CSV table of C-alpha atoms and ligand atoms in Angstrom, one decimal:
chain,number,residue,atom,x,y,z
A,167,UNK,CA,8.7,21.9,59.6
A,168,UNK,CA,7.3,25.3,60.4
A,169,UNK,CA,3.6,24.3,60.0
A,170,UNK,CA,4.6,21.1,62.4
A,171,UNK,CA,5.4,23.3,65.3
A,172,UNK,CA,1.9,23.1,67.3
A,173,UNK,CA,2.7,26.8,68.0
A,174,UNK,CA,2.3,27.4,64.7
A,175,UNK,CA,-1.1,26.4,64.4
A,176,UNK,CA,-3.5,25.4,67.8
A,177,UNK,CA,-5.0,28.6,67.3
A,178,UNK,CA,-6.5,27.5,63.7
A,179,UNK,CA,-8.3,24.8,65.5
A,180,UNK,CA,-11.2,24.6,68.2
A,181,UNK,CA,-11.1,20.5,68.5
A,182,UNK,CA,-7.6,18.5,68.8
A,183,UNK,CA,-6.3,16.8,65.3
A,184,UNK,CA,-6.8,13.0,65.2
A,185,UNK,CA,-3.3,12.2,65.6
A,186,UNK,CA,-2.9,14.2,68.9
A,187,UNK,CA,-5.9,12.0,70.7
A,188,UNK,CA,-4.3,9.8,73.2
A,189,UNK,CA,-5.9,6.1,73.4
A,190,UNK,CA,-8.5,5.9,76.3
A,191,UNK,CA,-6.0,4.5,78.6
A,192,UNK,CA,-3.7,7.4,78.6
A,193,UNK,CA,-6.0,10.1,78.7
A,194,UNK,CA,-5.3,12.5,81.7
A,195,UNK,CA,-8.7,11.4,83.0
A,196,UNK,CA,-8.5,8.0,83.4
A,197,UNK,CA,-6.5,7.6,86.5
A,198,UNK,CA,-8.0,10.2,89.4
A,199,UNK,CA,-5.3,12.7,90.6
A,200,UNK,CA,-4.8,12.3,93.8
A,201,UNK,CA,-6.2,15.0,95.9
A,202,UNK,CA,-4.3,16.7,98.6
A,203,UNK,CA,-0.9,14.8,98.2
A,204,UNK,CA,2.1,16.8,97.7
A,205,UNK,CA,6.0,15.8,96.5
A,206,UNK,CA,8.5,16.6,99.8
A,207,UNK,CA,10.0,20.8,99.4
A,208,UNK,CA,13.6,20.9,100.6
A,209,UNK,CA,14.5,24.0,101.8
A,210,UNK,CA,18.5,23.9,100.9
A,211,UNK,CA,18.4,27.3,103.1
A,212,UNK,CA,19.0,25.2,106.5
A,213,UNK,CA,22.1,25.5,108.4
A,214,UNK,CA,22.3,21.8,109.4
A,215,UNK,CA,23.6,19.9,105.9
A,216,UNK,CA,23.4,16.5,106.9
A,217,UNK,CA,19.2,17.3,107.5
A,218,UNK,CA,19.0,18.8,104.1
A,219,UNK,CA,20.6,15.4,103.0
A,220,UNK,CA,18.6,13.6,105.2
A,221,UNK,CA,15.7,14.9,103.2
A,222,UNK,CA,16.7,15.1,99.7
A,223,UNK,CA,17.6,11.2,100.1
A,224,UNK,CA,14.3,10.4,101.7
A,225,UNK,CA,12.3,12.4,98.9
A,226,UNK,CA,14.6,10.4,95.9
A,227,UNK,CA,14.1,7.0,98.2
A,228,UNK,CA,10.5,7.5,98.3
A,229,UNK,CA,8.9,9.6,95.6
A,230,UNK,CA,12.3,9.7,93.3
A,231,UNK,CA,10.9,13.8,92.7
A,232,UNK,CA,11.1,16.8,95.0
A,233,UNK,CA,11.1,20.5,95.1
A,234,UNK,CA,14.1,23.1,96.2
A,235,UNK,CA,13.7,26.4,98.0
A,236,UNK,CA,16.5,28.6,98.7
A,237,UNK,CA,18.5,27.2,96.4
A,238,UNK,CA,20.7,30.2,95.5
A,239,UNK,CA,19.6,30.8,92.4
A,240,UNK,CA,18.6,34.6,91.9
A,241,UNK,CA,15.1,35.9,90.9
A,242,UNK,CA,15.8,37.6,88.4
A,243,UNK,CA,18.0,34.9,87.0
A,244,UNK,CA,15.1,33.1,87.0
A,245,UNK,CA,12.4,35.5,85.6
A,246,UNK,CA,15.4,36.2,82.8
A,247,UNK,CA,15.4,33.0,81.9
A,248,UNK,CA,12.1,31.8,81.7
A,249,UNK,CA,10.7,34.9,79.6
A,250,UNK,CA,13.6,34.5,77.1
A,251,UNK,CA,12.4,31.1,76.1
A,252,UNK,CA,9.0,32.4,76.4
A,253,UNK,CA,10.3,35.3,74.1
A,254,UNK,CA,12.1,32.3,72.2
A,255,UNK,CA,8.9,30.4,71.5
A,256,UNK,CA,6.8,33.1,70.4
A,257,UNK,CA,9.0,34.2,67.2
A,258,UNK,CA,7.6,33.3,64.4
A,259,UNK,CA,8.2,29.4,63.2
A,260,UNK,CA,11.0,30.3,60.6
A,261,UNK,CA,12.8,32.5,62.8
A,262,UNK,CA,12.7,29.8,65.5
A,263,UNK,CA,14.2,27.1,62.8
A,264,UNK,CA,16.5,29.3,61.5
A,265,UNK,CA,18.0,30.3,65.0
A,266,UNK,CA,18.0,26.4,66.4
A,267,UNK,CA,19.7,24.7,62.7
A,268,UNK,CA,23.2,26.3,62.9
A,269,UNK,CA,24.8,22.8,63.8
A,270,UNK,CA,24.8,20.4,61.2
A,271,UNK,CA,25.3,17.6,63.8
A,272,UNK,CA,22.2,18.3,65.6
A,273,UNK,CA,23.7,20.1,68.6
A,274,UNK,CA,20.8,22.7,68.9
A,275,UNK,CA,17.4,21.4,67.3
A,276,UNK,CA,13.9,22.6,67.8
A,277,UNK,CA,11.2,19.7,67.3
A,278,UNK,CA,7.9,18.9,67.8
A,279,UNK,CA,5.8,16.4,69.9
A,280,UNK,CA,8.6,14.4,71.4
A,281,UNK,CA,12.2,13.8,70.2
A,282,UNK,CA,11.9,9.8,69.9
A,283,UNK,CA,9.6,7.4,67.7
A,284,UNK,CA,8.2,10.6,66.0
A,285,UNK,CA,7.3,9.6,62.6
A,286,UNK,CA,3.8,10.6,61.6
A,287,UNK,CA,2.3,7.5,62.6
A,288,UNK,CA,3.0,7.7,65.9
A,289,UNK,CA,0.4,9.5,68.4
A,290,UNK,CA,1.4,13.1,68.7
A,291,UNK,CA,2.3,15.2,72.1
A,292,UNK,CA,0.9,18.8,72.7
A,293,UNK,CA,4.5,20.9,73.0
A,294,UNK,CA,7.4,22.3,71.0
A,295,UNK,CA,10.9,21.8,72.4
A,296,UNK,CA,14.2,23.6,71.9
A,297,UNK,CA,17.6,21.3,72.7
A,298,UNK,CA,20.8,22.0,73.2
A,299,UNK,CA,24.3,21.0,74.7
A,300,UNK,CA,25.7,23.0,77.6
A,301,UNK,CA,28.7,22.0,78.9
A,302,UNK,CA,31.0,23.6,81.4
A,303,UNK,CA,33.6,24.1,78.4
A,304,UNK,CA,31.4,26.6,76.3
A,305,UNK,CA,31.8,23.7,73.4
A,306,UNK,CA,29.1,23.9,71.0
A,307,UNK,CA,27.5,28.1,72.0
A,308,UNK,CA,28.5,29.0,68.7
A,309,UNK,CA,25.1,27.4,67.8
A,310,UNK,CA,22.8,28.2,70.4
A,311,UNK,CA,20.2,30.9,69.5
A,312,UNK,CA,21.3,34.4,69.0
A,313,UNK,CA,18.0,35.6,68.5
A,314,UNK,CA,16.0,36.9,71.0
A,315,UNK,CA,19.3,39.2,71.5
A,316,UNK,CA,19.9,38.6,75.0
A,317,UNK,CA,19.5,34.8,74.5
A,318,UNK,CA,23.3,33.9,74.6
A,319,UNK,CA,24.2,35.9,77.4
A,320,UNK,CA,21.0,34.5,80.0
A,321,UNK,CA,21.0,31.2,79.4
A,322,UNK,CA,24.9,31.0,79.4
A,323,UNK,CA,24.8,32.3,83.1
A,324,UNK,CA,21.7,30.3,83.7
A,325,UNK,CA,23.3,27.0,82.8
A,326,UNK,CA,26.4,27.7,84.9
A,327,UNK,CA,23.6,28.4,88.1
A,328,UNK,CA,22.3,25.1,87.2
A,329,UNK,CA,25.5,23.1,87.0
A,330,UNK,CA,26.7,24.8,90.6
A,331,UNK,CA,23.4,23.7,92.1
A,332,UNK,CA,23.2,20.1,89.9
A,333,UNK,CA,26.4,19.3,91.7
A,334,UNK,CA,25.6,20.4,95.0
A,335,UNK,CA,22.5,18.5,94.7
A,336,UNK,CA,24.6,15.2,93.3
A,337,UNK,CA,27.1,15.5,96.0
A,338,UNK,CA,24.6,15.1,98.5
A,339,UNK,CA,22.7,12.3,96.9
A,340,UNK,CA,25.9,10.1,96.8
A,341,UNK,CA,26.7,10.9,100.2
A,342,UNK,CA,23.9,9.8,101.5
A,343,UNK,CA,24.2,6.4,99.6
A,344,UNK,CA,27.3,5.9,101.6
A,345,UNK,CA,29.4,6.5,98.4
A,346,UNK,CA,32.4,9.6,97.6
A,347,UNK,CA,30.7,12.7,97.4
A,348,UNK,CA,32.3,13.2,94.4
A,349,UNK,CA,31.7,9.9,92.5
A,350,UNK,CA,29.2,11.7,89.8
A,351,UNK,CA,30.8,14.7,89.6
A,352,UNK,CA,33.8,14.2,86.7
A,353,UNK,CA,32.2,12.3,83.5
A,354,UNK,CA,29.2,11.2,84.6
A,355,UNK,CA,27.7,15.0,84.9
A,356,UNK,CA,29.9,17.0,82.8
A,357,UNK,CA,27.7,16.8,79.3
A,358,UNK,CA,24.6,18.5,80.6
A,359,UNK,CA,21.7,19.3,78.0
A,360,UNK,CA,19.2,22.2,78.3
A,361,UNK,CA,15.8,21.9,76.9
A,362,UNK,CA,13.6,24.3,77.2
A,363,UNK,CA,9.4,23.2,76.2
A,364,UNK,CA,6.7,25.1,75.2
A,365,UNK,CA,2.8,23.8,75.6
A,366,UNK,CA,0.4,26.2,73.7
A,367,UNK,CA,-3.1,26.0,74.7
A,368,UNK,CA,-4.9,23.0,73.4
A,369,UNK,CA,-8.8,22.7,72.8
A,370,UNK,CA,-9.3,19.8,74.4
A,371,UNK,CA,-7.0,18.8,77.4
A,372,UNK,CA,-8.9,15.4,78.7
A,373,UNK,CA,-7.9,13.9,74.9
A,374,UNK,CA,-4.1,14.8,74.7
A,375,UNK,CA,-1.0,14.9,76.7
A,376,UNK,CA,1.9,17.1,76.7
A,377,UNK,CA,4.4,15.0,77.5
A,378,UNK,CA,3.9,10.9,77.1
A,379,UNK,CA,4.9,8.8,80.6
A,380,UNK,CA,8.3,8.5,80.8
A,381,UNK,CA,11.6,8.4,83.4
A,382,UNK,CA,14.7,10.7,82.5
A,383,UNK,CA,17.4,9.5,80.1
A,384,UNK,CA,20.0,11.2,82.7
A,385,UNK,CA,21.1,11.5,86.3
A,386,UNK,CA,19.1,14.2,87.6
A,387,UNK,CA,16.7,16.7,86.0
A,388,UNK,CA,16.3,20.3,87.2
A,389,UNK,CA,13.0,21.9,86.0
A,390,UNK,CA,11.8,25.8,86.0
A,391,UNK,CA,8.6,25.8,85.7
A,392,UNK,CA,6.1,28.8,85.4
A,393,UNK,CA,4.1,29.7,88.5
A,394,UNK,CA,0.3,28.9,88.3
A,395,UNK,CA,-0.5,26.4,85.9
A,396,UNK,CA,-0.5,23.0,86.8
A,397,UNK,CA,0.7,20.3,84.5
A,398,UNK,CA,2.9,18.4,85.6
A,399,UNK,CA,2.1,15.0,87.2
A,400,UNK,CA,3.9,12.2,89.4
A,401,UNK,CA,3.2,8.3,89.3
A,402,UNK,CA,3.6,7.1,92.9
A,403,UNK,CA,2.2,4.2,94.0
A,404,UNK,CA,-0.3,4.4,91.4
A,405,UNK,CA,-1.8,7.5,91.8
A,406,UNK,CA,-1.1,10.6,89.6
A,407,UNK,CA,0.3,13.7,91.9
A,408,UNK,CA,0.4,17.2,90.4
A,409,UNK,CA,3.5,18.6,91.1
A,410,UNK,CA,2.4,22.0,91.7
A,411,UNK,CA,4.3,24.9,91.2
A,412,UNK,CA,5.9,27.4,94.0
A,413,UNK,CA,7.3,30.4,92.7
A,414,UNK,CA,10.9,30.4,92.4
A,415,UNK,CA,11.1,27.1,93.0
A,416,UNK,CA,12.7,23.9,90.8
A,417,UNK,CA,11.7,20.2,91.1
A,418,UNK,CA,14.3,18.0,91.2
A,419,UNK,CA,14.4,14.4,90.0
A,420,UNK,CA,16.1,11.4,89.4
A,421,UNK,CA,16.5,10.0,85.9
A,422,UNK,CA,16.9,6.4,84.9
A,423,UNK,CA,20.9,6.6,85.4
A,424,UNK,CA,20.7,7.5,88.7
A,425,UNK,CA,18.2,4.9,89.5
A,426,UNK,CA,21.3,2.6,88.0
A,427,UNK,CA,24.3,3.8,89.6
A,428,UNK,CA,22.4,3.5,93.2
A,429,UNK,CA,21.4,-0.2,92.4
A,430,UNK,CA,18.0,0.5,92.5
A,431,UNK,CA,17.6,2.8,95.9
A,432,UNK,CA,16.9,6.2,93.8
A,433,UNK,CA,13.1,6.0,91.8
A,434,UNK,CA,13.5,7.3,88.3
A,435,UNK,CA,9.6,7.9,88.5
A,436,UNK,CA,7.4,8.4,86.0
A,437,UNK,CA,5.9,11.7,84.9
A,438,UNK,CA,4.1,13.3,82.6
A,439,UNK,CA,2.4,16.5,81.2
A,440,UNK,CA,-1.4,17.5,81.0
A,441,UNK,CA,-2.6,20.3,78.6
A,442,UNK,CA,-4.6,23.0,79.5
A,443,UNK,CA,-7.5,24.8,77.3
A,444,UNK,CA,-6.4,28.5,79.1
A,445,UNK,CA,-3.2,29.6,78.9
A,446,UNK,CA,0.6,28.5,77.2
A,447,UNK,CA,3.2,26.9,79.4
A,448,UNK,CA,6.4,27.0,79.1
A,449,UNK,CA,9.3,24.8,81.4
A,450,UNK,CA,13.3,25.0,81.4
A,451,UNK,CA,14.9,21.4,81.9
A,452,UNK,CA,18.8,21.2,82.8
A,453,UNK,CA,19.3,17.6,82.5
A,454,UNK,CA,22.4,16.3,84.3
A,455,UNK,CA,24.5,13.4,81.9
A,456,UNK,CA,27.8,11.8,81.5
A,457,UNK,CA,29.7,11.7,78.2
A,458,UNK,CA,29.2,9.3,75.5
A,459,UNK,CA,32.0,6.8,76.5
A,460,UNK,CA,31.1,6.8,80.5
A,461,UNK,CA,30.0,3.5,81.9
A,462,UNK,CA,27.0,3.4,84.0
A,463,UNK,CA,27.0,0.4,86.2
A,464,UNK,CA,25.5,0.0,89.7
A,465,UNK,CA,28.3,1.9,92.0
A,466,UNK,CA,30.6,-1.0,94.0
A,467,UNK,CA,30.3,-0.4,97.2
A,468,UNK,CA,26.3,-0.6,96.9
A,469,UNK,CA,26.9,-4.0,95.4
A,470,UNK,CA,28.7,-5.6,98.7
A,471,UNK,CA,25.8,-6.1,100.9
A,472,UNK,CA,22.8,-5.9,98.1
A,473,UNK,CA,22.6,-8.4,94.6
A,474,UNK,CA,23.5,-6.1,91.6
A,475,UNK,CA,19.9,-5.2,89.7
A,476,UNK,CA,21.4,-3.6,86.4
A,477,UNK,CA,23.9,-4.3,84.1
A,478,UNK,CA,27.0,-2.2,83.2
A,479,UNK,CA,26.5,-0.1,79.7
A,480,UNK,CA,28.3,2.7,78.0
A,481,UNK,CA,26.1,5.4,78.1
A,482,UNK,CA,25.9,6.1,74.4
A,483,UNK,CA,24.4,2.6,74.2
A,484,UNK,CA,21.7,3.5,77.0
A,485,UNK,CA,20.6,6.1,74.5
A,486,UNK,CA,20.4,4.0,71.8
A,487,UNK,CA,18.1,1.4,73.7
A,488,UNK,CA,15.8,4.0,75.4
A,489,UNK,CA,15.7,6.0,71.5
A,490,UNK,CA,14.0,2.7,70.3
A,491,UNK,CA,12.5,1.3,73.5
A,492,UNK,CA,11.3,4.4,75.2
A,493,UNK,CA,9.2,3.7,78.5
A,494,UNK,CA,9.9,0.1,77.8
A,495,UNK,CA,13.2,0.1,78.9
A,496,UNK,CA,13.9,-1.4,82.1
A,497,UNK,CA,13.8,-4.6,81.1
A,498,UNK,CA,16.7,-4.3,78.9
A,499,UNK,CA,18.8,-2.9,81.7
A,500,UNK,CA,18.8,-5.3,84.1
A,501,UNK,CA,20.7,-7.9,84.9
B,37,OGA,C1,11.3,16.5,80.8
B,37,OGA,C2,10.0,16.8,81.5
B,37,OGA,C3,8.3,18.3,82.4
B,37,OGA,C4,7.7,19.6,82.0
B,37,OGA,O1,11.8,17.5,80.2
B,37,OGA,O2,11.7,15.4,80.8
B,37,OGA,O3,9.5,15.8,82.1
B,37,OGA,O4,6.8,20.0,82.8
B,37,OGA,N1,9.5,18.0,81.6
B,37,OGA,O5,8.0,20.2,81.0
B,38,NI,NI1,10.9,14.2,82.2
């Protein structure tokens, strides 16, 4: 496992292994970014809520991604945060395993390329990723990471940040679809997961990815990501748009289950992650779910004067459909 991490050995090489080359077609170059075009910034700041509503729906109509300012969240919450995982991924690769394998049921894991399809035949992604459960009970800390020391401690207060903002985020989103403001707040949003990626360098960035194409397995995803180094990307109406960072900032987006429960009118888009030959990267996802047992069905009231798109399904079996059907999953949700 250790000499599987990529950060255990992209500095041994000055060209990408085979397995790591994408096929032509989804090679960062083959689509031109778009030049110029941005994802909407929401500054949650304003004094006037229904306009920050106004825009947070209009930016999860249209593009289904946006980014927050003023969102409450401190500085040095933030800066805590992202250099603890930074910290995290730079111990060496036993120490990593040893401090992400206390849970025998998988809880907290650390793996490699991506967390789906990943036997060796599959094409391999440019990134090592630490997962873990981070409910509003404190179930399941007894296996987080105690090493670096501080770990437990930051990312506890970090996740409870997240959660306040998730659900003031949420609350607005349903509003605005004309439903309670509360309707995703119990069940659906109370089994949040933390990730927290790390792209080393990679010799050759126009030959791998990062991160595959894909929508979110959740409701919303809130991602930190590091100032300066541009990676991410946006699919919008064909066209690739880098989402690019501004300090202090998160994006926002909607995941598939969103996209569900509001019969279609929220874009799970599609994203992905480019490499870069220069310097590491490293990103914090808090992605908002529901428990195991929670149905997610289009939401009744947006099925009176619209025809229902998707079919109702326990969450737990959405997982096991997107684990074996990955971007191809759409089909199977509908009606
Ligand atoms: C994800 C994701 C983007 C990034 O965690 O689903 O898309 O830049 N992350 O790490
Ligand atoms: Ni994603």
């Amino acid at each position: 496992m250790d000499r599987m991490l990529v950060s255990s050995w992209f500095h041994l090489h000055s060209s990408v292994p085979l397995s790591y080359v994408q096929p032509p077609e989804s090679r960062p170059g083959m689509v031109a970014v778009a030049s110029g075009k941005i994802i909407p910034v929401v500054d949650l700041g304003l004094h006037d809520r229904d306009e920050i509503l106004r825009h947070i729906l209009k930016a999860s109509e249209e593009y289904g991604f946006f980014q927050v300012i003023n969102h409450g969240v401190s500085k040095e919450l933030i800066e805590d945060t992202l250099n603890i995982l930074k910290e995290f991924h730079g111990m060496s690769g036993e120490e990593k395993i040893r401090e992400s394998s206390r849970d025998p049921n998988g809880s907290c894991k650390l793996y490699t390329s991506r967390e789906i399809n990943n036997n060796k035949d599959c094409i391999q992604f440019w990134r090592d990723t630490l997962r873990h459960f981070c409910p509003p009970s404190g179930d399941f800390m007894e296996f987080w990471p105690q090493k670096p020391a501080r770990y437990r401690e930051v990312v506890e207060k970090y996740t409870q940040e997240l959660r306040k903002l998730g659900l003031k985020i949420l609350e607005m989103l349903c509003e605005g679809l004309g439903l309670e403001p509360e309707y995703c707040c119990g069940g659906l949003s109370d089994s949040p997961v933390f990730l927290a990626h790390h792209y080393p360098p990679c010799p050759e960035p126009s030959l791998t990815l990062g991160t595959p194409k894909h929508r979110d397995p959740n409701l919303v995803t809130i991602l930190l990501q590091e100032k300066d180094i541009s990676a991410l990307q946006v699919l919008k109406d064909g066209e690739w748009i880098a989402v690019e960072p501004i300090p202090y900032a998160f994006v926002v987006n909607i995941g598939l289950l969103l996209q569900i429960i509001s019969n279609g009118r929220l874009i799970g888009a599609e994203h992905r992650v480019v490499t870069n030959s220069g310097t590491a990267r490293t990103t914090v996802a808090y992605f908002i779910r529901p428990r195991n047992e929670m149905i997610i069905e289009p939401a009744k009231p947006l099925t009176i004067s619209a025809a229902t798109i998707y079919r109702s399904i326990t969450f737990e079996d959405f997982l096991t459909i997107f684990m074996t059907k990955g971007p191809d999953i759409e089909p199977h949700l509908l009606l």
